[in-house]
Short mmCIF file of C-alpha atoms in Angstrom, two decimals:
data_model
loop_
_atom_site.label_atom_id
_atom_site.label_comp_id
_atom_site.label_asym_id
_atom_site.label_seq_id
_atom_site.Cartn_x
_atom_site.Cartn_y
_atom_site.Cartn_z
CA MET Z 222 0.11 -0.20 -0.02
CA LEU Z 223 1.46 3.27 -1.06
CA LEU Z 224 1.17 6.60 1.17
CA LEU Z 225 1.17 9.87 0.34
CA ARG Z 226 3.40 12.32 2.58
CA ASP Z 227 3.79 15.92 2.08
CA GLU Z 228 1.95 16.36 -1.07
CA THR Z 229 2.90 19.02 -3.56
CA ILE Z 230 1.58 18.42 -7.09
CA GLU Z 231 3.90 20.53 -8.70
CA SER Z 232 1.45 20.02 -12.32
CA TRP Z 233 -1.51 17.70 -13.70
CA GLY Z 234 1.93 15.58 -15.55
CA ARG Z 235 4.22 15.93 -13.23
CA PHE Z 236 4.58 15.66 -9.09
CA ASN Z 237 7.47 15.12 -6.96
CA GLU Z 238 6.52 12.84 -3.77
CA LYS Z 239 7.90 10.54 -1.34
CA ILE Z 240 5.81 7.26 -1.33
CA SER Z 241 6.33 5.40 1.65
CA GLY Z 242 7.71 7.69 3.01
CA ASP Z 243 11.38 6.11 1.34
CA LYS Z 244 11.03 6.47 -2.33
CA ALA Z 245 11.55 9.49 -4.23
CA VAL Z 246 10.55 9.92 -7.26
CA ASP Z 247 12.43 12.09 -10.06
CA SER Z 248 11.07 13.78 -12.01
CA SER Z 249 13.92 15.27 -14.83
CA VAL Z 250 14.71 11.59 -15.55
CA ASP Z 251 13.98 11.38 -19.32
CA ASN Z 252 12.64 8.17 -19.81
CA THR Z 253 9.04 7.49 -21.80
CA GLU Z 254 8.22 4.56 -19.30
CA ARG Z 255 9.27 7.03 -15.69
CA GLN Z 256 7.10 10.11 -17.49
CA ASN Z 257 4.19 7.95 -18.13
CA GLU Z 258 4.01 6.47 -14.81
CA GLU Z 259 4.39 9.75 -13.03
CA GLU Z 260 1.51 11.18 -15.50
CA ASP Z 261 -0.66 8.35 -14.18
CA THR Z 262 0.33 8.30 -10.53
CA ALA Z 263 -0.05 12.05 -10.27
CA ALA Z 264 -3.47 12.21 -11.59
CA ALA Z 265 -4.50 9.22 -9.50
CA PHE Z 266 -3.30 12.16 -6.35
CA VAL Z 267 -4.87 14.51 -7.31
CA LEU Z 268 -8.21 12.65 -7.68
CA ALA Z 269 -7.54 11.46 -4.53
CA ARG Z 270 -7.00 14.74 -3.13
CA PHE Z 271 -10.55 16.41 -4.49
CA CYS Z 272 -12.37 13.23 -4.53
CA LYS Z 273 -11.81 12.00 -0.76
CA GLY Z 274 -12.08 8.34 -0.58
CA PHE Z 275 -9.05 7.66 -2.99
CA SER Z 276 -6.04 7.96 -0.56
CA LEU Z 277 -5.01 4.39 0.52
CA GLN Z 278 -6.49 2.51 -2.52
CA LEU Z 279 -5.84 3.80 -5.75
CA PRO Z 280 -2.64 4.37 -6.16
CA THR Z 281 -2.03 0.96 -5.90
CA TRP Z 282 -4.14 -0.12 -7.90
CA LEU Z 283 -3.00 2.56 -10.41
CA PHE Z 284 0.71 1.87 -10.00
CA ARG Z 285 -0.15 -1.85 -11.45
CA ASN Z 286 -1.27 -0.34 -14.65
CA ALA Z 287 0.94 2.44 -14.96
CA GLY Z 288 3.39 2.77 -18.11
CA ARG Z 289 1.44 -0.39 -19.24
CA ARG Z 290 -1.55 0.92 -20.81
CA LYS Z 291 -2.91 4.93 -22.15
CA ARG Z 292 -6.08 4.55 -20.75
CA VAL Z 293 -6.70 3.34 -16.94
CA SER Z 294 -10.37 2.91 -16.02
CA LYS Z 295 -12.36 0.84 -13.34
CA LYS Z 296 -16.98 0.93 -13.33
CA GLY Z 297 -18.42 -0.07 -10.31
CA ASN Z 298 -19.07 1.22 -7.13
CA LEU Z 299 -16.24 2.95 -5.98
CA GLY Z 300 -18.05 4.91 -2.87
CA HIS Z 301 -18.07 8.61 -2.07
CA GLY Z 302 -21.08 8.61 -5.34
CA ILE Z 303 -18.26 7.44 -7.59
CA SER Z 304 -19.06 5.17 -10.37
CA HIS Z 305 -17.22 5.35 -13.01
CA LEU Z 306 -13.56 6.36 -13.36
CA SER Z 307 -10.92 6.84 -15.69
CA ILE Z 308 -7.40 8.40 -16.28
CA LYS Z 309 -6.23 8.80 -19.74
CA ARG Z 310 -3.06 9.82 -21.20
CA LYS Z 311 -3.34 12.09 -24.57
CA ASN Z 312 -0.36 13.06 -26.47
CA ASP Z 313 1.43 15.12 -23.46
CA LYS Z 314 -2.21 15.54 -21.69
CA VAL Z 315 -3.43 13.43 -18.72
CA GLU Z 316 -7.09 13.46 -18.67
CA ILE Z 317 -9.86 12.31 -15.65
CA SER Z 318 -13.04 11.59 -16.49
CA VAL Z 319 -15.14 10.67 -13.08
CA LYS Z 320 -19.08 10.24 -12.64
CA VAL Z 321 -19.90 11.66 -9.80
CA ASP Z 322 -23.40 11.23 -8.49
CA ASP Z 323 -24.32 10.05 -11.48
CA VAL Z 324 -22.91 13.58 -13.13
CA GLU Z 325 -19.58 12.85 -15.53
CA GLN Z 326 -16.99 15.50 -15.01
CA HIS Z 327 -14.10 15.48 -17.33
CA VAL Z 328 -10.57 17.56 -16.69
CA ASP Z 329 -7.27 17.54 -18.48
CA SER Z 330 -4.03 18.48 -17.22
CA ASP Z 331 -4.54 22.05 -19.33
CA ASN Z 332 -7.72 22.65 -17.58
CA ASP Z 333 -7.95 23.68 -13.56
CA THR Z 334 -11.70 24.51 -14.12
CA MET Z 335 -13.06 21.44 -12.79
CA VAL Z 336 -11.31 21.26 -9.76
CA PRO Z 337 -13.15 23.72 -7.66
CA ARG Z 338 -16.60 21.66 -8.60
CA ILE Z 339 -15.02 18.44 -8.01
CA TYR Z 340 -13.66 19.38 -5.01
CA GLN Z 341 -17.36 20.80 -3.71
CA ILE Z 342 -18.70 17.45 -4.35
CA SER Z 343 -16.15 15.95 -2.32
CA GLN Z 344 -16.46 17.89 0.52
CA LYS Z 345 -19.79 16.83 0.71
CA ARG Z 346 -18.46 13.63 2.11
CA ARG Z 347 -17.14 13.63 5.45
CA ARG Z 348 -13.87 11.56 6.28
CA VAL Z 349 -14.39 10.07 9.99
CA ALA Z 350 -12.09 8.16 11.91
CA PHE Z 351 -12.30 5.80 14.43
CA SER Z 352 -9.88 4.48 17.51
CA SER Z 353 -9.61 1.31 18.02
CA ASN Z 354 -7.59 -0.46 20.66
CA THR Z 355 -9.15 -3.92 22.39
CA ARG Z 356 -11.15 -6.84 21.34
CA ALA Z 357 -13.99 -5.46 23.70
CA ASP Z 358 -14.26 -2.05 21.83
CA TRP Z 359 -13.74 -2.97 17.68
CA VAL Z 360 -16.81 -5.19 18.03
CA LYS Z 361 -19.04 -1.49 19.19
CA LEU Z 362 -17.11 0.21 16.67
CA GLN Z 363 -17.16 -2.23 13.49
CA PRO Z 364 -21.03 -1.84 13.09
CA LEU Z 365 -20.64 2.01 12.77
CA ALA Z 366 -17.63 2.00 10.14
CA ASP Z 367 -19.08 -0.34 8.00
CA ILE Z 368 -22.84 1.82 8.11
CA LEU Z 369 -20.87 5.38 7.13
CA VAL Z 370 -18.36 3.61 4.75
CA ASP Z 371 -21.69 2.22 2.76
CA ASN Z 372 -23.11 5.67 2.70
CA GLY Z 373 -20.46 7.01 1.44
CA TYR Z 374 -18.37 8.41 4.15
CA ASP Z 375 -14.07 8.47 4.31
CA VAL Z 376 -13.63 6.11 7.08
CA ASP Z 377 -10.33 5.91 8.42
CA ILE Z 378 -9.22 3.20 11.37
CA PHE Z 379 -6.41 4.03 13.88
CA VAL Z 380 -5.58 0.38 15.12
CA THR Z 381 -3.02 0.45 18.71
CA GLY Z 382 -2.80 -1.14 22.28
CA MET Z 383 -3.53 -4.25 22.72
CA HIS Z 384 -4.76 -5.30 19.17
CA MET Z 385 -1.39 -4.83 18.01
CA ILE Z 386 -0.37 -7.99 20.62
CA LYS Z 387 0.98 -11.45 19.22
CA GLU Z 388 -0.24 -12.83 22.65
CA TYR Z 389 -3.68 -11.51 22.44
CA GLY Z 390 -4.84 -13.13 18.68
CA SER Z 391 -2.55 -10.12 17.00
CA THR Z 392 -6.29 -8.92 16.13
CA PHE Z 393 -5.38 -5.54 13.99
CA LYS Z 394 -5.30 -8.62 11.30
CA ASP Z 395 -8.73 -9.03 11.65
CA ILE Z 396 -9.80 -5.56 11.48
CA ALA Z 397 -7.48 -4.67 8.23
CA LYS Z 398 -9.32 -7.79 6.86
CA ASN Z 399 -11.66 -5.48 5.76
CA ARG Z 400 -10.24 -3.68 2.80
CA LYS Z 401 -13.57 -0.96 2.54
CA PHE Z 402 -11.28 0.83 5.61
CA GLY Z 403 -7.50 2.86 6.10
CA VAL Z 404 -5.96 1.00 8.31
CA PHE Z 405 -3.18 2.81 10.55
CA THR Z 406 -1.57 0.46 12.98
CA LYS Z 407 0.79 1.81 16.55
CA ASN Z 408 2.26 -0.60 18.72
CA THR Z 409 1.65 1.53 21.82
CA TRP Z 410 2.28 -0.94 24.54
CA THR Z 411 5.16 -4.14 24.90
CA PRO Z 412 4.42 -5.60 28.20
CA GLY Z 413 6.03 -4.49 31.68
CA ASP Z 414 4.92 -0.98 29.93
CA THR Z 415 3.79 1.03 32.85
CA GLU Z 416 -0.22 2.59 32.34
CA ILE Z 417 1.53 6.39 31.78
CA GLN Z 418 3.79 5.12 28.97
CA ASN Z 419 1.03 3.27 27.00
CA ALA Z 420 -1.58 6.06 27.23
CA THR Z 421 1.39 9.28 25.98
CA ALA Z 422 2.58 6.73 23.13
CA THR Z 423 -1.41 6.32 22.02
CA MET Z 424 -1.67 9.92 22.31
CA GLU Z 425 1.47 10.45 20.47
CA ALA Z 426 0.16 8.29 17.87
CA THR Z 427 -3.28 9.13 17.65
CA PHE Z 428 -1.62 12.93 17.12
CA GLN Z 429 0.37 12.32 14.49
CA LEU Z 430 -2.28 11.02 12.22
CA LEU Z 431 -4.29 13.69 12.65
CA GLN Z 432 -1.79 16.05 11.70
CA GLU Z 433 -1.24 13.85 8.79
CA SER Z 434 -4.77 13.70 7.48
CA ASP Z 435 -7.81 16.10 7.61
CA TYR Z 436 -10.92 14.23 9.38
CA ASP Z 437 -14.16 15.87 10.49
CA LEU Z 438 -14.60 13.41 13.20
CA LEU Z 439 -12.66 11.19 15.86
CA ILE Z 440 -15.01 8.60 17.19
CA VAL Z 441 -13.44 6.53 20.64
CA HIS Z 442 -15.42 3.98 22.64
CA GLY Z 443 -15.87 3.54 26.75
CA ASP Z 444 -13.61 4.45 29.31
CA ARG Z 445 -10.23 2.75 28.96
CA LEU Z 446 -6.87 4.77 29.30
CA GLU Z 447 -5.89 4.46 25.20
CA ALA Z 448 -9.72 5.53 24.52
CA LYS Z 449 -8.91 8.87 26.87
CA ALA Z 450 -5.48 9.66 25.03
CA ALA Z 451 -6.67 9.45 21.95
CA ALA Z 452 -9.65 11.71 22.52
CA ASP Z 453 -7.18 14.36 24.56
CA ALA Z 454 -5.52 14.05 21.19
CA ALA Z 455 -8.50 15.02 19.61
CA HIS Z 456 -9.02 18.16 21.76
CA LEU Z 457 -5.64 19.41 21.05
CA PHE Z 458 -5.83 19.00 17.83
CA ARG Z 459 -9.00 20.64 17.03
CA CYS Z 460 -10.74 18.08 15.79
CA ARG Z 461 -14.28 17.42 16.54
CA LEU Z 462 -14.34 14.41 19.27
CA GLY Z 463 -17.12 11.84 19.20
CA HIS Z 464 -17.80 9.15 22.06
CA VAL Z 465 -20.04 5.53 21.88
CA GLU Z 466 -21.48 3.99 25.27
CA GLY Z 467 -20.50 7.54 27.71
CA GLY Z 468 -22.73 8.06 30.50
CA ASP Z 469 -22.08 4.66 31.65
CA LEU Z 470 -21.83 3.12 35.25
CA THR Z 471 -19.66 0.83 36.44
CA GLY Z 472 -16.98 -0.49 39.12
CA GLY Z 473 -13.15 0.01 38.09
CA ASP Z 474 -11.57 3.28 38.19
CA ASP Z 475 -11.85 3.45 34.64
CA ASN Z 476 -15.00 5.53 35.21
CA LYS Z 477 -13.13 8.24 35.53
CA ASN Z 478 -12.06 8.27 31.93
CA ARG Z 479 -15.39 7.25 30.63
CA TYR Z 480 -16.37 11.01 32.67
CA ALA Z 481 -13.14 13.12 31.46
CA ILE Z 482 -14.00 11.54 27.70
CA THR Z 483 -17.21 12.75 28.20
CA ALA Z 484 -15.90 16.42 29.37
CA ILE Z 485 -13.84 17.05 26.09
CA ALA Z 486 -16.58 15.24 23.83
CA ASP Z 487 -18.53 17.48 21.10
CA TYR Z 488 -21.30 14.44 20.64
CA HIS Z 489 -22.25 11.44 22.29
CA PHE Z 490 -23.91 8.52 21.26
CA PRO Z 491 -24.95 6.16 24.92
CA SER Z 492 -26.11 2.84 25.01
CA SER Z 493 -29.35 3.52 26.60
CA GLN Z 494 -31.78 5.72 28.13
CA ASP Z 495 -30.57 6.09 31.65
CA ALA Z 496 -27.22 7.27 30.50
CA ALA Z 497 -28.80 9.53 28.26
CA ASP Z 498 -30.28 11.25 31.11
CA ARG Z 499 -26.88 10.63 33.03
CA LEU Z 500 -25.44 12.74 30.45
CA ILE Z 501 -27.76 15.86 30.32
CA SER Z 502 -27.66 15.95 34.45
CA CYS Z 503 -23.64 16.07 33.74
CA GLY Z 504 -24.90 19.91 31.88
CA GLN Z 505 -23.73 18.16 28.25
CA LYS Z 506 -26.03 19.89 25.85
CA ILE Z 507 -29.14 18.14 25.06
CA GLU Z 508 -28.47 18.21 20.78
CA THR Z 509 -25.13 16.44 21.02
CA ILE Z 510 -27.00 13.09 22.70
CA PHE Z 511 -27.95 10.84 20.67
CA PRO Z 512 -29.30 7.23 22.76
CA ILE Z 513 -28.09 5.19 19.48
CA GLY Z 514 -27.67 1.53 21.84
CA SER Z 515 -25.42 -0.74 22.49
CA PRO Z 516 -23.80 -0.98 18.82
CA ASP Z 517 -22.71 -4.97 18.95
CA LEU Z 518 -26.60 -5.53 19.49
CA ASP Z 519 -26.84 -5.02 15.65
CA VAL Z 520 -24.37 -7.94 15.22
CA PHE Z 521 -26.29 -10.30 18.01
CA LEU Z 522 -29.75 -9.59 17.04
CA ARG Z 523 -29.38 -10.53 13.67
CA PRO Z 524 -29.03 -14.14 12.18
CA SER Z 525 -25.71 -15.77 12.49
CA THR Z 526 -22.78 -15.85 9.34
CA VAL Z 527 -21.35 -18.68 10.38
CA SER Z 528 -22.14 -22.63 12.43
CA ILE Z 529 -21.81 -23.86 15.74
CA GLU Z 530 -19.72 -27.09 13.78
CA HIS Z 531 -17.30 -24.53 12.47
CA VAL Z 532 -16.78 -22.65 14.88
CA LEU Z 533 -15.41 -25.38 17.08
CA ARG Z 534 -13.82 -26.86 15.05
CA LYS Z 535 -11.92 -23.64 14.10
CA TYR Z 536 -10.68 -23.02 17.61
CA SER Z 537 -10.45 -26.93 19.00
CA ILE Z 538 -13.12 -26.56 21.81
CA PRO Z 539 -13.61 -29.85 22.76
CA PHE Z 540 -17.27 -30.25 24.06
CA LYS Z 541 -20.80 -28.73 22.86
CA ASP Z 542 -22.19 -27.96 25.80
CA PHE Z 543 -20.78 -25.22 27.55
CA GLY Z 544 -21.27 -22.11 29.04
CA ILE Z 545 -19.17 -19.06 28.10
CA ALA Z 546 -17.01 -17.50 31.45
CA PRO Z 547 -15.22 -14.44 30.98
CA PHE Z 548 -13.60 -12.28 33.64
CA HIS Z 549 -10.92 -9.53 33.64
CA PRO Z 550 -9.26 -7.88 36.37
CA ASN Z 551 -11.45 -4.83 38.04
CA SER Z 552 -8.83 -1.88 37.98
CA ALA Z 553 -10.17 -1.09 40.94
CA GLU Z 554 -9.17 -4.58 42.77
CA SER Z 555 -6.47 -5.27 40.92
CA GLU Z 556 -4.86 -6.87 44.29
CA THR Z 557 -6.85 -9.33 45.07
CA SER Z 558 -7.97 -10.14 40.73
CA GLY Z 559 -6.03 -13.49 40.99
CA GLU Z 560 -8.05 -14.83 44.27
CA GLN Z 561 -11.45 -13.87 43.25
CA ALA Z 562 -10.47 -15.60 39.87
CA MET Z 563 -9.16 -18.37 41.97
CA ASN Z 564 -13.28 -18.88 43.95
CA PHE Z 565 -14.81 -18.36 41.00
CA TYR Z 566 -12.97 -20.58 38.57
CA SER Z 567 -12.88 -23.17 41.18
CA THR Z 568 -16.55 -23.09 41.32
CA LEU Z 569 -17.64 -23.36 37.56
CA LEU Z 570 -15.29 -26.62 38.14
CA ALA Z 571 -17.83 -27.96 41.31
CA SER Z 572 -20.84 -27.64 39.26
CA GLY Z 573 -19.70 -30.31 36.69
CA ARG Z 574 -19.94 -28.17 33.70
CA ASN Z 575 -17.75 -27.18 30.93
CA PHE Z 576 -16.63 -24.14 30.31
CA ILE Z 577 -15.18 -21.73 27.21
CA VAL Z 578 -13.32 -18.81 28.73
CA PRO Z 579 -11.99 -15.76 26.55
CA ARG Z 580 -8.44 -14.81 27.91
CA PRO Z 581 -8.43 -11.18 29.61
CA ASN Z 582 -7.82 -7.95 28.70
CA ASN Z 583 -4.39 -6.49 29.62
CA ASP Z 584 -5.51 -4.59 32.74
CA LYS Z 585 -3.36 -3.86 35.77
CA GLY Z 586 -3.78 -7.93 37.00
CA THR Z 587 -4.36 -9.79 34.71
CA GLU Z 588 -1.22 -11.75 35.27
CA ARG Z 589 -2.53 -12.81 38.69
CA VAL Z 590 -5.74 -13.78 36.58
CA GLN Z 591 -4.13 -15.79 34.31
CA GLU Z 592 -1.86 -17.60 36.20
CA VAL Z 593 -4.76 -19.62 37.20
CA LEU Z 594 -6.64 -19.94 33.77
CA ASP Z 595 -3.15 -21.51 32.63
CA ALA Z 596 -4.23 -24.48 36.08
CA LEU Z 597 -7.33 -25.01 34.77
CA PRO Z 598 -7.88 -27.87 33.15
CA LYS Z 599 -7.92 -28.50 29.68
CA ASN Z 600 -10.08 -31.38 29.42
CA ARG Z 601 -12.69 -28.94 31.58
CA VAL Z 602 -12.04 -25.13 30.56
CA CYS Z 603 -10.67 -23.79 26.96
CA VAL Z 604 -9.28 -20.54 27.23
CA VAL Z 605 -9.34 -19.10 23.56
CA PRO Z 606 -6.82 -15.73 23.41
CA ASN Z 607 -8.96 -14.19 20.93
CA PHE Z 608 -12.22 -14.98 19.16
CA GLU Z 609 -13.29 -13.53 15.93
CA PHE Z 610 -16.61 -11.38 16.87
CA ASN Z 611 -18.74 -13.51 15.18
CA ASP Z 612 -17.72 -16.37 16.16
CA TYR Z 613 -17.88 -15.18 19.70
CA VAL Z 614 -21.38 -14.40 18.95
CA ILE Z 615 -23.04 -17.61 18.08
CA LEU Z 616 -21.38 -19.72 20.57
CA LEU Z 617 -23.00 -16.68 23.49
CA LYS Z 618 -26.47 -17.91 21.02
CA GLN Z 619 -25.23 -21.60 22.04
CA ALA Z 620 -24.02 -21.42 25.06
CA GLY Z 621 -26.26 -23.14 28.12
CA CYS Z 622 -25.19 -19.74 30.28
CA VAL Z 623 -23.16 -16.80 30.62
CA ALA Z 624 -20.91 -16.00 33.48
CA GLY Z 625 -18.14 -13.88 34.35
CA ASN Z 626 -17.31 -9.79 34.74
CA SER Z 627 -17.41 -8.69 31.28
CA SER Z 628 -20.09 -6.30 29.97
CA VAL Z 629 -20.88 -9.18 27.66
CA VAL Z 630 -22.24 -10.66 30.69
CA VAL Z 631 -24.89 -7.36 31.26
CA THR Z 632 -25.27 -6.27 27.68
CA SER Z 633 -25.19 -8.59 25.58
CA ALA Z 634 -26.53 -11.89 26.73
CA PRO Z 635 -29.39 -10.72 28.14
CA ALA Z 636 -30.61 -9.38 24.98
CA ILE Z 637 -30.52 -12.79 23.22
CA GLY Z 638 -32.15 -14.15 26.70
CA LYS Z 639 -29.59 -15.91 27.79
CA PRO Z 640 -29.02 -16.71 31.74
CA CYS Z 641 -26.56 -14.74 33.27
CA LEU Z 642 -24.37 -14.66 36.37
CA ASN Z 643 -22.55 -11.22 37.39
CA ILE Z 644 -19.92 -11.70 39.31
CA GLY Z 645 -17.85 -9.26 41.47
CA THR Z 646 -18.33 -5.30 41.03
CA ARG Z 647 -16.32 -4.30 37.82
CA GLN Z 648 -20.11 -4.38 35.96
CA GLN Z 649 -22.07 -2.98 39.76
CA GLY Z 650 -24.52 -0.04 38.55
CA ARG Z 651 -24.01 -0.91 34.89
CA THR Z 652 -27.19 -4.16 35.50
CA PRO Z 653 -30.39 -3.26 34.32
CA PRO Z 654 -33.81 -4.68 35.86
CA THR Z 655 -34.15 -7.82 33.76
CA ASP Z 656 -35.06 -11.26 34.42
CA GLY Z 657 -32.23 -13.98 33.96
CA LEU Z 658 -29.77 -11.87 35.19
CA PHE Z 659 -28.26 -12.89 38.93
CA ASN Z 660 -25.48 -10.79 41.16
CA PHE Z 661 -22.72 -12.86 43.22
CA SER Z 662 -19.71 -12.23 45.03
CA PRO Z 663 -16.98 -14.14 43.46
CA ASN Z 664 -16.73 -16.01 47.15
CA ASP Z 665 -20.19 -17.17 47.16
CA ARG Z 666 -19.97 -20.17 46.53
CA GLN Z 667 -23.34 -22.25 47.02
CA GLY Z 668 -24.95 -18.78 45.26
CA ILE Z 669 -23.19 -20.15 42.05
CA LEU Z 670 -23.63 -23.26 41.87
CA GLY Z 671 -27.52 -23.50 42.91
CA CYS Z 672 -28.04 -20.83 39.93
CA LEU Z 673 -26.24 -23.21 37.54
CA ARG Z 674 -28.22 -25.99 38.46
CA GLU Z 675 -31.85 -24.29 37.48
CA ASN Z 676 -30.83 -22.21 35.09
CA TRP Z 677 -28.66 -23.90 32.67
CA GLY Z 678 -29.95 -24.13 29.32
CA ARG Z 679 -33.01 -21.47 30.47
CA THR Z 680 -34.36 -18.87 27.89
CA TYR Z 681 -35.20 -15.37 29.00
CA PRO Z 682 -37.18 -12.71 27.80
CA ARG Z 683 -35.02 -10.63 25.66
CA ASN Z 684 -34.11 -7.06 27.54
CA THR Z 685 -33.80 -3.86 25.15
CA HIS Z 686 -32.25 -1.65 27.70
CA TYR Z 687 -29.57 -1.40 26.03
CA GLY Z 688 -30.34 -1.27 22.14
CA ASP Z 689 -32.88 -3.19 19.73
CA GLY Z 690 -30.42 -3.99 16.99
CA CYS Z 691 -30.24 -1.09 15.39
CA ALA Z 692 -27.30 1.61 16.44
CA ALA Z 693 -26.19 1.92 13.31
CA GLU Z 694 -28.30 3.44 11.38
CA ARG Z 695 -29.23 6.00 14.16
CA PHE Z 696 -25.65 6.70 14.70
CA LEU Z 697 -25.78 6.81 10.56
CA GLU Z 698 -29.32 9.24 10.92
CA ALA Z 699 -26.87 12.01 13.36
CA LEU Z 700 -23.91 12.24 11.21
CA SER Z 701 -26.38 12.82 8.39
CA SER Z 702 -28.11 15.60 9.59
CA ARG Z 703 -26.80 19.26 8.45
CA SER Z 704 -27.36 20.47 11.93
CA PHE Z 705 -24.98 17.62 13.35
CA TRP Z 706 -21.70 19.38 11.78
CA GLU Z 707 -22.93 23.22 13.27
CA VAL Z 708 -22.90 22.09 16.76
CA SER Z 709 -20.38 24.80 18.13
CA GLN Z 710 -16.95 22.59 19.70
CA GLN Z 711 -17.24 25.74 22.47
CA LYS Z 712 -18.45 23.28 25.39
CA LEU Z 713 -20.53 24.88 27.97
CA LEU Z 714 -22.39 23.18 31.32
CA PHE Z 715 -25.75 23.56 31.11
CA ASN Z 716 -28.57 22.89 34.18
CA GLN Z 717 -31.13 21.25 31.93
CA LYS Z 718 -33.28 18.40 33.25
CA ALA Z 719 -33.08 15.01 31.98
CA LEU Z 720 -34.83 14.02 28.89
#
């Protein structure tokens, strides 16, 4: 993939650029093939500049054809309202023909008059970046990114944090598979790094990317320190900032990160009406709050795209009757995370049931939890570093119960009617009132065992507290409004009643 740095288009037929930061093109070389390549490539970069959306894809495609033909064309849904593109050399001129919103435009190297018109059209197509740092936030952000791309937005993904760690499945590769997005990766965390080092590296990487591209909006999710660092970078760069799932309550120290992001965010996309009311009571402007629901439910509430048999084989899961049991360290109780995990998992083993366990997040205390997991019998407990999200969804749908302290226990699993055991305080304040959701201390051995016996395999009414599977549509509707982009970035606090 070729990336353009420090664009300086000298003319439509010439350019003097650095490509991928290290390959300089000398436009003075008297070589017909080089000239042809320069002309084609310069034309592509000009088009990328004025019809946003091709800056990551078109140069690579064009280079495969440069110097071989006098005409390069592409038809079909090219995104951003563009249905046809043709770049043609005619004598010593370069001519671009592009159909935008069914209106054909022509530009050649002797006529710059069409540039403002193409630029004006492209300006309607907003550039939105998403900052993703963990498996958990990407399952929330992907439905939102997908619907924007499908509706003509230019979308890039900043991938950092846990995504880059081999022990957690190198999940940046899963994001990069989706060629709809521009994907930028940066390793901002290595084992042994402090939280300050992690946050600093994330903030610097985000700020650098914001400097290199002209984004209309940066979207972050949740309450992790990486999200807070990315939000701070957007704030310092004066880039509009959207926050997904602000206003929630949890039992961890990361609540402070969530509240801090709320304070600097220009737009808020809470997962429930309770969270929206909480944002309003904190003084956020009503016109900046869009209760869309939890975006991952858009995937949970639609038919699965994979079979359970395929997923069991893929992850070498040796049993068909199982529960899902994610347990992460609580940042507010990191010193006792190992003890809590030991009590919880020993109780699950005593139930006689089998369990699938996703590897815990890399929060403080994760080493203690991982030591417990490493000692569990592999014929009873299958620990998986990372699941592709659609695979995880089908496993949750097939599970006899869901038990642990992940957000999936209190948001996603109740939405599909699963019996759920919320363990400990990590999700305290987040649990909706619903049948089929039970709260236990990790030390409550008898309570957990009794609940498993009585509820294994049962189906409860689906709970819609966190959404109905239409979060992405509501998100798109918000961004498609002209008034959305007219909101002032000046932050004021208002004394107003909840909706």
